[in-house]
Coordinates of C-alpha atoms in Angstrom, one line a residue:
Chain G
M208 CA -205.5 -196.3 -151.7
S209 CA -207.4 -194.2 -149.5
A210 CA -211.0 -192.6 -150.7
S211 CA -209.7 -189.1 -150.8
I212 CA -206.8 -187.6 -153.0
L213 CA -206.3 -185.4 -150.0
E214 CA -206.5 -186.3 -146.3
V215 CA -205.3 -184.0 -143.7
K216 CA -205.2 -185.3 -140.2
Q217 CA -204.8 -183.3 -136.8
L218 CA -202.8 -180.7 -138.8
T219 CA -201.1 -178.1 -136.5
I220 CA -198.4 -175.7 -136.6
N221 CA -197.2 -173.1 -133.8
F222 CA -195.3 -170.0 -134.5
G223 CA -193.7 -169.3 -131.3
G224 CA -196.7 -169.2 -129.0
L225 CA -199.4 -168.7 -131.7
I226 CA -201.4 -172.0 -132.8
A227 CA -201.7 -170.8 -136.5
V228 CA -203.4 -174.3 -137.5
N229 CA -205.0 -176.2 -134.6
N230 CA -205.6 -179.9 -135.0
L231 CA -207.4 -179.4 -138.4
D232 CA -208.9 -182.7 -140.1
M233 CA -210.4 -182.6 -143.5
Q234 CA -210.4 -184.6 -146.9
V235 CA -210.5 -183.6 -150.3
G236 CA -212.4 -186.5 -152.2
Y237 CA -211.1 -187.6 -156.0
G238 CA -212.6 -184.9 -158.2
E239 CA -214.1 -183.0 -155.7
A240 CA -213.7 -179.1 -155.2
V241 CA -213.7 -178.0 -151.6
G242 CA -213.9 -174.6 -150.2
L243 CA -211.9 -173.2 -147.2
I244 CA -213.5 -170.1 -145.8
G245 CA -212.9 -168.0 -142.5
P246 CA -212.0 -164.8 -141.4
N247 CA -208.6 -163.1 -142.1
G248 CA -206.0 -164.7 -139.8
A249 CA -208.0 -167.7 -139.8
G250 CA -205.3 -169.9 -140.7
K251 CA -206.3 -170.8 -144.4
T252 CA -203.0 -169.7 -146.1
S253 CA -200.8 -171.3 -143.3
A254 CA -203.0 -174.7 -143.9
F255 CA -202.2 -174.1 -147.3
N256 CA -198.5 -173.7 -146.8
L257 CA -198.3 -177.0 -144.7
I258 CA -200.0 -179.1 -147.4
S259 CA -197.7 -177.7 -150.1
G260 CA -194.8 -178.1 -148.0
V261 CA -193.5 -174.7 -147.3
Y262 CA -194.1 -175.0 -143.6
K263 CA -193.3 -178.3 -141.5
P264 CA -196.0 -179.3 -139.3
T265 CA -195.8 -179.3 -135.5
H266 CA -198.0 -182.1 -135.7
G267 CA -200.3 -184.3 -137.8
Q268 CA -200.0 -185.7 -141.3
V269 CA -200.8 -184.9 -144.6
I270 CA -202.1 -187.9 -146.8
F271 CA -201.7 -187.2 -150.6
N272 CA -203.1 -190.1 -153.2
G273 CA -202.7 -192.9 -150.3
E274 CA -199.1 -191.3 -149.6
D275 CA -198.1 -189.7 -146.4
I276 CA -196.3 -186.4 -147.9
T277 CA -195.8 -184.6 -144.4
G278 CA -192.8 -182.3 -144.5
L279 CA -191.4 -182.8 -147.8
P280 CA -190.2 -179.9 -149.5
P281 CA -192.5 -177.8 -151.8
H282 CA -190.7 -178.9 -155.2
V283 CA -191.5 -182.7 -154.4
I284 CA -194.9 -182.0 -153.2
N285 CA -195.5 -180.3 -156.6
R286 CA -193.8 -183.4 -158.6
K287 CA -196.5 -185.5 -156.3
G288 CA -199.3 -184.0 -158.1
I289 CA -200.2 -180.8 -156.1
G290 CA -200.1 -177.6 -157.7
R291 CA -200.7 -174.2 -155.9
T292 CA -201.0 -170.4 -156.5
F293 CA -200.1 -167.6 -154.0
Q294 CA -202.4 -165.3 -152.7
I295 CA -200.0 -162.5 -153.4
V296 CA -199.5 -163.3 -156.9
K297 CA -196.1 -164.2 -157.9
P298 CA -195.7 -163.9 -161.5
F299 CA -192.0 -163.9 -163.0
G300 CA -192.4 -160.5 -164.4
S301 CA -189.3 -160.1 -166.5
M302 CA -190.6 -163.3 -168.2
T303 CA -193.4 -163.6 -171.0
V304 CA -196.7 -165.3 -170.0
L305 CA -195.6 -168.2 -172.4
E306 CA -192.1 -168.3 -170.2
N307 CA -193.7 -168.2 -167.0
V308 CA -196.2 -170.9 -168.1
M309 CA -192.9 -172.9 -169.7
V310 CA -191.4 -172.9 -166.4
G311 CA -194.3 -175.2 -165.4
G312 CA -194.3 -177.1 -168.4
F313 CA -190.8 -178.3 -167.8
A314 CA -192.1 -180.4 -165.0
H315 CA -192.6 -183.5 -167.1
T316 CA -190.1 -182.7 -169.8
S317 CA -186.8 -181.4 -170.6
N318 CA -187.6 -180.7 -174.1
R319 CA -188.4 -176.9 -175.0
N320 CA -190.8 -177.8 -177.9
K321 CA -192.8 -179.9 -175.8
S322 CA -192.7 -177.7 -172.7
K323 CA -194.2 -174.7 -175.3
A324 CA -197.0 -177.0 -176.3
I325 CA -198.1 -177.8 -172.9
A326 CA -197.6 -174.0 -172.2
M327 CA -199.8 -173.1 -175.2
E328 CA -202.4 -175.6 -174.5
V329 CA -202.9 -174.2 -170.8
I330 CA -202.5 -170.6 -171.7
E331 CA -205.9 -171.0 -173.9
R332 CA -207.4 -173.1 -171.2
V333 CA -207.7 -170.1 -168.7
G334 CA -208.0 -167.6 -171.5
L335 CA -204.6 -165.9 -172.0
Q336 CA -203.9 -166.8 -175.5
R337 CA -203.8 -163.1 -176.7
K338 CA -201.0 -162.1 -174.0
V339 CA -198.8 -165.1 -174.8
N340 CA -195.9 -162.6 -175.4
A341 CA -196.9 -160.0 -173.1
L342 CA -194.3 -159.5 -170.0
A343 CA -195.8 -160.8 -166.6
K344 CA -195.4 -157.6 -165.1
S345 CA -197.6 -156.1 -167.4
L346 CA -200.6 -158.0 -167.2
T347 CA -203.8 -156.9 -164.9
L348 CA -204.5 -158.4 -162.0
A349 CA -207.2 -160.5 -163.4
D350 CA -204.7 -161.8 -165.9
R351 CA -201.8 -162.4 -163.2
K352 CA -204.2 -164.4 -161.3
R353 CA -205.0 -166.1 -164.6
L354 CA -201.2 -166.8 -165.0
E355 CA -200.8 -167.8 -161.4
V356 CA -203.4 -170.7 -162.3
A357 CA -201.9 -171.5 -165.5
K358 CA -198.4 -172.0 -164.1
A359 CA -199.8 -174.5 -161.5
L360 CA -201.5 -176.3 -164.3
A361 CA -198.8 -176.6 -166.4
T362 CA -197.1 -178.9 -163.7
D363 CA -199.8 -181.3 -164.6
P364 CA -201.3 -181.6 -160.9
K365 CA -204.0 -183.8 -159.6
L366 CA -204.8 -181.3 -157.2
L367 CA -205.0 -177.6 -157.4
L368 CA -204.8 -175.6 -154.3
L369 CA -206.1 -171.8 -155.1
D370 CA -205.7 -169.1 -152.4
E371 CA -208.0 -166.3 -153.0
V372 CA -207.6 -166.5 -157.1
L373 CA -211.0 -164.4 -157.0
A374 CA -210.1 -161.5 -154.3
G375 CA -209.9 -158.1 -156.0
L376 CA -211.6 -159.2 -159.4
N377 CA -214.5 -157.2 -160.4
P378 CA -217.8 -159.2 -160.8
T379 CA -217.6 -159.5 -164.4
E380 CA -213.7 -161.2 -163.8
V381 CA -215.1 -163.1 -161.1
E382 CA -217.7 -164.7 -163.0
E383 CA -215.5 -165.5 -165.8
A384 CA -212.8 -167.1 -163.2
V385 CA -215.4 -169.2 -162.0
D386 CA -216.6 -170.7 -164.9
M387 CA -212.6 -171.3 -165.7
I388 CA -212.1 -172.9 -162.1
K389 CA -215.3 -175.0 -163.0
D390 CA -213.7 -176.1 -166.3
I391 CA -210.4 -177.3 -164.5
N392 CA -212.5 -179.2 -161.7
K393 CA -214.4 -180.7 -164.6
S394 CA -211.4 -182.1 -166.5
G395 CA -210.6 -184.2 -163.3
I396 CA -208.6 -182.0 -161.2
S397 CA -209.5 -181.8 -157.7
I398 CA -209.7 -178.5 -156.2
L399 CA -209.0 -176.9 -152.6
M400 CA -209.7 -173.3 -152.6
I401 CA -209.7 -170.3 -149.9
E402 CA -211.8 -167.8 -150.8
H403 CA -213.5 -164.6 -149.3
V404 CA -216.0 -164.3 -152.3
L405 CA -218.6 -166.7 -150.5
Q406 CA -221.1 -167.1 -153.5
A407 CA -218.4 -167.8 -155.9
T408 CA -217.3 -170.1 -153.5
M409 CA -220.6 -171.8 -153.5
A410 CA -221.2 -171.9 -157.1
I411 CA -218.0 -174.0 -157.1
C412 CA -217.7 -176.2 -154.3
N413 CA -220.0 -178.6 -153.0
H414 CA -218.4 -178.8 -149.7
I415 CA -216.9 -176.2 -147.5
V416 CA -214.9 -176.2 -144.6
V417 CA -214.6 -173.2 -142.0
L418 CA -211.9 -172.1 -139.8
D419 CA -211.5 -169.6 -137.4
Y420 CA -208.5 -169.0 -135.1
G421 CA -206.9 -172.1 -136.6
K422 CA -209.5 -174.4 -135.5
K423 CA -212.3 -176.1 -138.1
I424 CA -215.6 -174.8 -136.6
A425 CA -217.8 -176.0 -139.4
E426 CA -218.0 -178.3 -142.4
G427 CA -220.5 -179.3 -144.9
T428 CA -222.4 -178.2 -147.9
P429 CA -222.6 -174.4 -148.5
Q430 CA -226.1 -174.3 -146.9
E431 CA -225.4 -176.1 -144.1
V432 CA -222.1 -174.0 -143.3
T433 CA -223.9 -170.7 -144.0
N434 CA -226.8 -171.9 -141.4
N435 CA -224.5 -172.8 -139.0
P436 CA -224.6 -170.2 -135.9
E437 CA -221.0 -171.0 -135.2
V438 CA -219.8 -169.6 -138.6
I439 CA -222.2 -166.5 -138.4
K440 CA -220.8 -165.9 -135.0
A441 CA -217.2 -166.0 -136.6
Y442 CA -218.0 -163.4 -139.4
L443 CA -220.0 -160.7 -137.7
G444 CA -218.9 -161.3 -133.9
D445 CA -220.2 -162.2 -130.7
E446 CA -223.5 -159.6 -130.3
Y447 CA -224.8 -161.4 -133.1
E448 CA -225.2 -164.7 -131.2
A449 CA -228.1 -163.7 -129.2
V450 CA -229.8 -162.9 -132.2
I451 CA -229.5 -166.0 -133.8
N452 CA -230.5 -167.8 -130.6
Chain T
M117 CA -184.9 -169.9 -194.3
D118 CA -186.8 -166.4 -193.7
I119 CA -185.0 -162.8 -194.5
V120 CA -184.5 -162.7 -190.5
Q121 CA -183.0 -166.3 -190.2
K122 CA -180.3 -165.0 -193.5
K123 CA -179.8 -161.5 -191.8
K124 CA -178.6 -163.1 -188.2
I125 CA -176.5 -165.9 -190.2
G126 CA -175.1 -163.1 -192.3
L127 CA -174.1 -160.9 -189.0
I128 CA -172.5 -164.0 -187.5
V129 CA -170.5 -164.8 -190.5
I130 CA -169.2 -161.0 -190.6
I131 CA -168.4 -160.9 -187.1
L132 CA -166.4 -164.1 -187.1
A133 CA -164.6 -163.2 -190.2
I134 CA -163.6 -159.9 -188.9
A135 CA -162.6 -161.6 -185.5
L136 CA -160.7 -164.4 -187.4
S137 CA -158.6 -161.7 -189.4
I138 CA -157.5 -159.2 -186.8
P139 CA -154.0 -160.6 -186.5
L140 CA -153.7 -160.2 -190.5
F141 CA -153.6 -156.4 -190.1
V142 CA -153.1 -156.1 -186.4
T143 CA -149.1 -157.1 -186.4
K144 CA -147.3 -155.3 -183.2
P145 CA -147.6 -158.3 -180.3
Y146 CA -148.8 -155.5 -177.9
Y147 CA -151.9 -154.5 -179.8
I148 CA -152.6 -158.4 -180.2
H149 CA -152.1 -159.0 -176.5
V150 CA -154.5 -156.0 -175.6
I151 CA -157.1 -157.5 -178.0
T152 CA -156.7 -161.1 -176.6
M153 CA -157.0 -159.4 -173.0
C154 CA -160.2 -158.0 -174.1
L155 CA -161.3 -161.5 -175.5
L156 CA -160.2 -162.9 -172.3
W157 CA -162.2 -160.5 -170.1
A158 CA -165.2 -161.1 -172.1
Y159 CA -165.0 -164.7 -171.3
L160 CA -164.6 -164.4 -168.1
A161 CA -167.4 -162.1 -167.4
S162 CA -169.6 -164.5 -169.3
S163 CA -168.4 -167.2 -167.3
W164 CA -169.4 -165.3 -164.4
N165 CA -172.7 -164.6 -166.0
L166 CA -173.8 -168.3 -166.5
F167 CA -174.7 -168.3 -162.9
C168 CA -174.7 -165.2 -161.2
G169 CA -176.4 -163.1 -164.2
F170 CA -178.8 -166.0 -165.4
A171 CA -179.9 -167.0 -161.4
G172 CA -179.5 -163.2 -159.9
Q173 CA -176.9 -164.6 -157.3
L174 CA -174.1 -162.2 -156.6
S175 CA -170.9 -163.9 -156.4
L176 CA -168.0 -161.5 -155.3
G177 CA -165.2 -164.0 -155.2
H178 CA -164.9 -165.8 -158.7
G179 CA -161.7 -164.9 -158.5
I180 CA -161.0 -168.2 -156.5
F181 CA -162.1 -169.9 -159.1
T182 CA -159.3 -168.5 -161.7
A183 CA -156.9 -169.0 -158.9
V184 CA -157.8 -172.6 -158.2
G185 CA -158.1 -173.5 -162.3
A186 CA -154.7 -171.7 -162.8
Y187 CA -152.8 -173.1 -159.7
V188 CA -153.6 -176.9 -159.9
T189 CA -153.1 -176.8 -163.7
I190 CA -149.6 -175.1 -163.4
M191 CA -148.7 -177.1 -160.4
L192 CA -149.3 -180.2 -162.4
F193 CA -147.3 -179.1 -165.3
N194 CA -144.4 -177.6 -163.0
D195 CA -143.9 -180.5 -160.8
F196 CA -145.3 -183.4 -162.8
N197 CA -144.8 -182.2 -166.4
I198 CA -148.7 -182.6 -167.3
S199 CA -149.7 -180.9 -170.2
P200 CA -151.8 -177.8 -169.2
W201 CA -154.1 -179.1 -172.2
I202 CA -154.7 -182.0 -169.5
G203 CA -154.1 -180.3 -166.4
M204 CA -156.8 -177.8 -166.8
F205 CA -159.4 -180.3 -166.7
A206 CA -158.1 -181.2 -163.3
G207 CA -158.2 -177.2 -162.5
G208 CA -161.9 -177.1 -163.9
A209 CA -162.8 -180.0 -161.7
A210 CA -161.3 -178.4 -158.5
A211 CA -163.2 -175.5 -159.2
V212 CA -166.3 -177.5 -159.9
L213 CA -165.7 -179.1 -156.2
L214 CA -165.1 -175.7 -154.6
S215 CA -168.2 -174.1 -156.2
T216 CA -170.3 -177.2 -154.5
L217 CA -168.5 -177.2 -151.1
I218 CA -169.5 -173.1 -150.9
G219 CA -173.0 -173.5 -152.7
Y220 CA -174.4 -176.6 -150.5
P221 CA -174.5 -174.6 -147.2
T222 CA -175.2 -171.0 -148.7
F223 CA -177.6 -171.6 -151.4
K224 CA -180.3 -172.9 -148.6
L225 CA -180.0 -169.3 -147.2
R226 CA -181.7 -166.2 -148.6
G227 CA -180.4 -163.1 -149.4
A228 CA -176.7 -161.6 -148.9
Y229 CA -175.2 -164.7 -147.5
Y230 CA -174.0 -166.2 -150.7
A231 CA -172.7 -162.7 -151.7
L232 CA -171.0 -162.8 -148.0
A233 CA -169.8 -166.3 -148.0
T234 CA -168.2 -165.5 -151.5
V235 CA -166.4 -162.6 -150.4
A236 CA -165.1 -164.4 -147.0
I237 CA -163.7 -167.2 -148.9
G238 CA -162.3 -165.3 -151.8
S239 CA -160.1 -163.3 -149.2
G240 CA -159.5 -166.5 -147.4
V241 CA -157.9 -168.3 -150.5
M242 CA -155.8 -165.6 -151.6
V243 CA -154.4 -165.3 -148.0
L244 CA -154.1 -169.1 -147.7
I245 CA -152.0 -169.2 -151.2
E246 CA -150.0 -166.2 -150.0
N247 CA -148.9 -168.1 -147.1
T248 CA -148.3 -171.6 -148.7
M249 CA -144.8 -172.1 -149.7
T250 CA -145.3 -175.9 -150.9
L251 CA -148.5 -178.2 -150.8
G252 CA -147.1 -181.7 -150.5
P253 CA -144.9 -182.5 -153.7
F254 CA -146.2 -179.2 -155.2
H255 CA -144.4 -175.8 -155.0
V256 CA -147.2 -173.1 -154.6
G257 CA -144.7 -170.3 -154.1
G258 CA -146.5 -168.3 -151.6
A259 CA -146.9 -164.6 -151.7
E260 CA -143.8 -164.5 -154.2
G261 CA -145.8 -166.2 -156.8
L262 CA -145.8 -169.1 -159.0
I263 CA -143.8 -168.9 -162.2
V264 CA -144.8 -171.4 -165.3
R265 CA -141.7 -173.3 -166.3
L266 CA -140.8 -172.2 -169.9
M267 CA -140.7 -174.5 -172.7
G268 CA -140.2 -172.0 -175.6
N269 CA -142.6 -172.9 -178.2
A270 CA -144.3 -175.9 -177.3
P271 CA -147.9 -176.0 -178.7
A272 CA -148.4 -179.4 -176.8
Y273 CA -147.7 -177.6 -173.5
L274 CA -150.1 -174.5 -174.3
Q275 CA -147.1 -172.4 -174.9
F276 CA -146.1 -170.1 -178.2
M277 CA -143.5 -167.8 -179.0
S278 CA -146.1 -165.6 -181.0
K279 CA -149.0 -163.8 -179.4
V280 CA -151.1 -165.1 -182.3
P281 CA -151.9 -168.5 -181.0
Y282 CA -153.3 -166.8 -177.9
Y283 CA -155.5 -164.8 -179.4
Y284 CA -157.3 -167.7 -181.6
L285 CA -157.4 -169.7 -178.3
A286 CA -159.1 -166.8 -176.4
L287 CA -161.4 -166.5 -179.8
A288 CA -162.2 -170.1 -179.7
M289 CA -163.1 -170.1 -175.8
L290 CA -165.0 -167.0 -176.0
V291 CA -167.1 -168.6 -178.9
I292 CA -167.4 -171.9 -176.7
V293 CA -169.1 -170.0 -173.6
V294 CA -171.2 -167.8 -175.8
V295 CA -172.6 -170.8 -177.4
F296 CA -172.9 -172.7 -174.1
S297 CA -174.5 -169.6 -172.6
Y298 CA -177.4 -169.5 -175.5
W299 CA -177.8 -173.2 -175.0
L300 CA -178.1 -172.9 -171.2
K301 CA -180.1 -169.7 -171.7
N302 CA -182.6 -171.9 -173.5
S303 CA -182.6 -174.8 -172.0
R304 CA -185.0 -176.2 -168.9
L305 CA -182.3 -175.2 -166.2
G306 CA -182.0 -171.7 -168.1
F307 CA -185.7 -171.2 -167.3
Y308 CA -185.5 -172.7 -164.0
L309 CA -182.5 -169.9 -163.6
S310 CA -184.8 -167.3 -164.9
A311 CA -187.8 -168.0 -162.2
L312 CA -185.7 -168.8 -159.1
K313 CA -184.0 -165.4 -159.8
E314 CA -187.5 -163.8 -159.7
D315 CA -189.0 -165.5 -156.8
E316 CA -187.7 -168.8 -155.5
D317 CA -190.9 -169.6 -153.5
A318 CA -192.9 -169.9 -156.7
A319 CA -190.4 -171.6 -158.5
A320 CA -190.2 -174.4 -155.8
A321 CA -194.0 -174.4 -156.0
L322 CA -193.6 -175.2 -160.1
G323 CA -191.5 -178.5 -158.9
I324 CA -188.1 -176.8 -159.2
N325 CA -185.4 -177.8 -156.7
V326 CA -183.7 -174.5 -156.1
R327 CA -180.6 -175.8 -154.4
N328 CA -179.8 -178.3 -157.1
A329 CA -180.7 -175.9 -159.8
K330 CA -178.4 -173.2 -158.3
L331 CA -175.4 -175.8 -157.7
V332 CA -175.4 -177.0 -161.3
A333 CA -175.6 -174.0 -162.6
A334 CA -172.5 -172.7 -160.2
A335 CA -170.5 -175.9 -161.3
Y336 CA -170.8 -174.6 -164.8
S337 CA -169.8 -171.1 -164.1
A338 CA -166.9 -172.2 -161.8
F339 CA -165.6 -174.4 -164.5
F340 CA -165.4 -172.2 -167.2
T341 CA -164.1 -169.5 -164.9
A342 CA -161.3 -171.9 -163.7
I343 CA -160.3 -172.5 -167.7
G344 CA -160.1 -169.0 -168.2
G345 CA -157.6 -168.8 -165.1
V346 CA -155.5 -171.2 -166.8
F347 CA -155.6 -169.1 -169.8
Y348 CA -154.4 -166.1 -168.0
A349 CA -151.4 -168.3 -166.4
M350 CA -150.4 -169.5 -169.7
L351 CA -150.3 -165.9 -171.3
I352 CA -148.5 -164.1 -168.6
R353 CA -146.6 -167.2 -167.3
Y354 CA -146.5 -165.9 -163.9
L355 CA -149.0 -166.2 -161.4
E356 CA -149.3 -163.7 -158.3
P357 CA -151.9 -164.4 -155.8
M358 CA -152.9 -160.9 -155.7
A359 CA -153.8 -160.7 -159.5
I360 CA -155.4 -164.0 -160.0
A361 CA -156.9 -164.7 -156.6
G362 CA -157.6 -161.2 -155.5
P363 CA -160.8 -158.7 -155.2
M364 CA -159.7 -157.0 -158.4
M365 CA -160.1 -160.1 -160.2
S366 CA -163.4 -161.1 -158.6
N367 CA -164.6 -157.6 -158.8
E368 CA -163.7 -156.9 -162.6
M369 CA -166.0 -159.9 -164.0
V370 CA -168.8 -158.5 -161.9
F371 CA -168.3 -155.2 -163.3
L372 CA -168.1 -156.1 -167.0
A373 CA -170.9 -158.4 -167.0
V374 CA -173.1 -155.7 -164.9
V375 CA -172.4 -153.0 -167.2
G376 CA -172.8 -155.2 -170.3
G377 CA -175.8 -156.5 -169.4
S378 CA -176.0 -159.5 -166.9
G379 CA -178.3 -162.3 -167.4
T380 CA -178.2 -161.7 -171.1
V381 CA -176.2 -164.0 -173.4
F382 CA -174.3 -161.3 -175.3
G383 CA -174.4 -158.6 -172.5
P384 CA -171.1 -159.9 -170.8
V385 CA -169.0 -160.2 -174.3
V386 CA -169.9 -156.8 -175.0
G387 CA -169.0 -155.4 -171.3
G388 CA -166.1 -157.6 -171.5
I389 CA -164.6 -155.9 -174.8
T390 CA -165.9 -152.6 -174.7
L391 CA -165.2 -151.4 -171.3
H392 CA -161.7 -153.3 -171.3
A393 CA -160.8 -151.8 -174.7
I394 CA -162.0 -148.2 -172.9
S395 CA -159.6 -148.8 -169.5
E396 CA -156.6 -149.6 -171.6
V397 CA -157.1 -146.7 -173.9
I398 CA -157.7 -144.2 -170.9
Q399 CA -154.7 -146.0 -169.3
F400 CA -152.4 -145.4 -172.1
Y401 CA -153.6 -141.7 -172.6
F402 CA -154.0 -140.7 -168.5
S403 CA -151.7 -142.9 -166.6
D404 CA -149.0 -140.3 -166.7
M405 CA -151.1 -137.0 -166.2
A406 CA -151.9 -138.1 -162.3
Q407 CA -151.8 -141.5 -160.3
G408 CA -154.9 -143.3 -160.5
L409 CA -156.6 -140.9 -162.8
H410 CA -157.4 -143.8 -165.5
L411 CA -159.3 -145.9 -162.6
F412 CA -161.0 -142.8 -161.5
I413 CA -162.1 -142.5 -165.0
Y414 CA -162.9 -146.0 -165.8
G415 CA -165.1 -145.4 -162.3
L416 CA -167.1 -142.6 -163.6
I417 CA -168.2 -144.5 -167.1
V418 CA -169.2 -147.6 -165.0
V419 CA -171.5 -145.3 -162.7
F420 CA -172.8 -143.6 -165.7
V421 CA -173.8 -147.0 -167.7
I422 CA -175.2 -148.3 -164.4
M423 CA -177.2 -145.1 -163.7
F424 CA -178.3 -144.4 -167.1
K425 CA -178.7 -148.0 -168.8
P426 CA -179.3 -150.3 -165.8
Q427 CA -180.0 -153.0 -168.4
G428 CA -176.3 -152.6 -169.6
I429 CA -175.3 -151.5 -172.7
I430 CA -176.8 -154.8 -174.7
D431 CA -180.0 -152.8 -173.8
I432 CA -178.9 -150.0 -176.5
L433 CA -177.3 -152.7 -179.0
Q434 CA -180.7 -154.8 -178.5
K435 CA -182.6 -151.9 -180.1
Y436 CA -180.4 -151.5 -183.2
Y437 CA -180.3 -155.5 -183.9
N438 CA -183.9 -155.6 -184.0
R439 CA -184.1 -152.6 -186.3
F440 CA -181.6 -154.6 -188.0
L441 CA -183.5 -157.6 -188.3
G442 CA -186.8 -155.5 -188.8
I443 CA -188.7 -156.6 -186.1
S444 CA -190.3 -154.7 -183.1
D445 CA -188.6 -154.2 -180.2
R446 CA -191.0 -156.6 -178.4
G447 CA -190.7 -159.2 -181.5
E448 CA -191.1 -162.9 -181.4
D449 CA -187.1 -163.1 -182.0
E450 CA -186.3 -161.0 -179.1
S451 CA -185.1 -164.1 -177.0
S452 CA -182.4 -164.9 -179.4
V453 CA -180.2 -161.9 -178.2
S454 CA -181.1 -161.3 -174.6

């Protein structure tokens, strides 16, 4: 078994002429929380879709828990222990919060009551217990994001891929969500998260990978990454390069 | 047992008691026949709903399953003297096979492909039957249709002189499909179908094998629909390709389920019984006035229900049901009906 729960090797995908993810190498260690950042269109979500099986890579490998899972369909990858959320949240709108999470709970049992017990536990963990019987479509954005996390958690993942779960939340909500993600990480679930809210990412992750135009341009601790001239250039534009130099 | 539970059981007992005693005070065979047809349509709409309602897939060709079930059963009976009681399982199996053959390539695709495939195959199967006189040792009958060999009063061969046994049979079938729907809706597969109905990507990300879930549900639906086709054949005793496999048969199942409330357990039952009853009544009163007038009125009713109650008639009944049970509209027991 390798030292990392997730190892991505030379991962590449082309959409026609566009190389969305280009030779990406990265690791997530057991129990670690890793942030994946980069400007819009840098290929972060494409990388997620490659890892979770939505896209098949043109080239490269995804190793999860020592096993090659490259190109497997999404439902198989979930069963192996990777849960994910979607950037554009996908609640099952006409089902209640409980029913939404129970769908995830059925991943490991066919018994309705057991699935319900799993779901109730997870709902409490993400702080949605007061909305248990509300229809998913009636939730606020912050609660929908919590629901996304709860659904994924109910499948009992070893690695959780979070795609911008903090985007669009107000400062208080961000703070609450950061605590929630930290708790999840502490419980032993490794985390790989895409995020634009840098401060929050730094509060959660001890390791950050920066993508730009599909390529990894920097990686390291939050401090290392934010002081890296390549990263500043990618975020602020070419004209700032001179200032730094 | 709490009061809500008692009221529910009481309601079920009353409805069943009324249903069981109908032949005691409705004695004219014609009326029994009409009521039996209402139950059969409720059954067929519920069978369609098992897959198409629960999983949000539009099949416009379920007539092929009534046709396959009926033809296989009747051919086995006519030519090999196999009782329809046994033959119906062969018919059901053939329908399951057909449903899997259609579903396997189309369920992988998104959007209208499944609906289009069902329309194409539906018309194809009808034309195929119309142009086949014999199939190996079997007499198929082509466009002339297939007459069920008459045995007189032979319960062992699913033939009765009286209309009453057919009524009870249709009632039993309806109860079975409703109980099955209820079980399915509340099972793991039921949750999976509800989930993939809303978003297939999100469902797959939660470990759901979307195609397999659809194939299994479609197989259940095809089997129940085929048994309905067998019953229809034994009741009418004559199979006409247009009637058993044609678009009328396929569309009617969709109409009844959607107007009643597709995706719910009782919606198709309510839709099947009320809409078919209405159609019989207006046919009785209006068909003499002008050609096709009753169909026009029937169509108007369907349009009005869809416009004003897109969730179906069941949505209205649900409110009264909740009030009767004394629970709020979004009460804890709501899942029991919808």
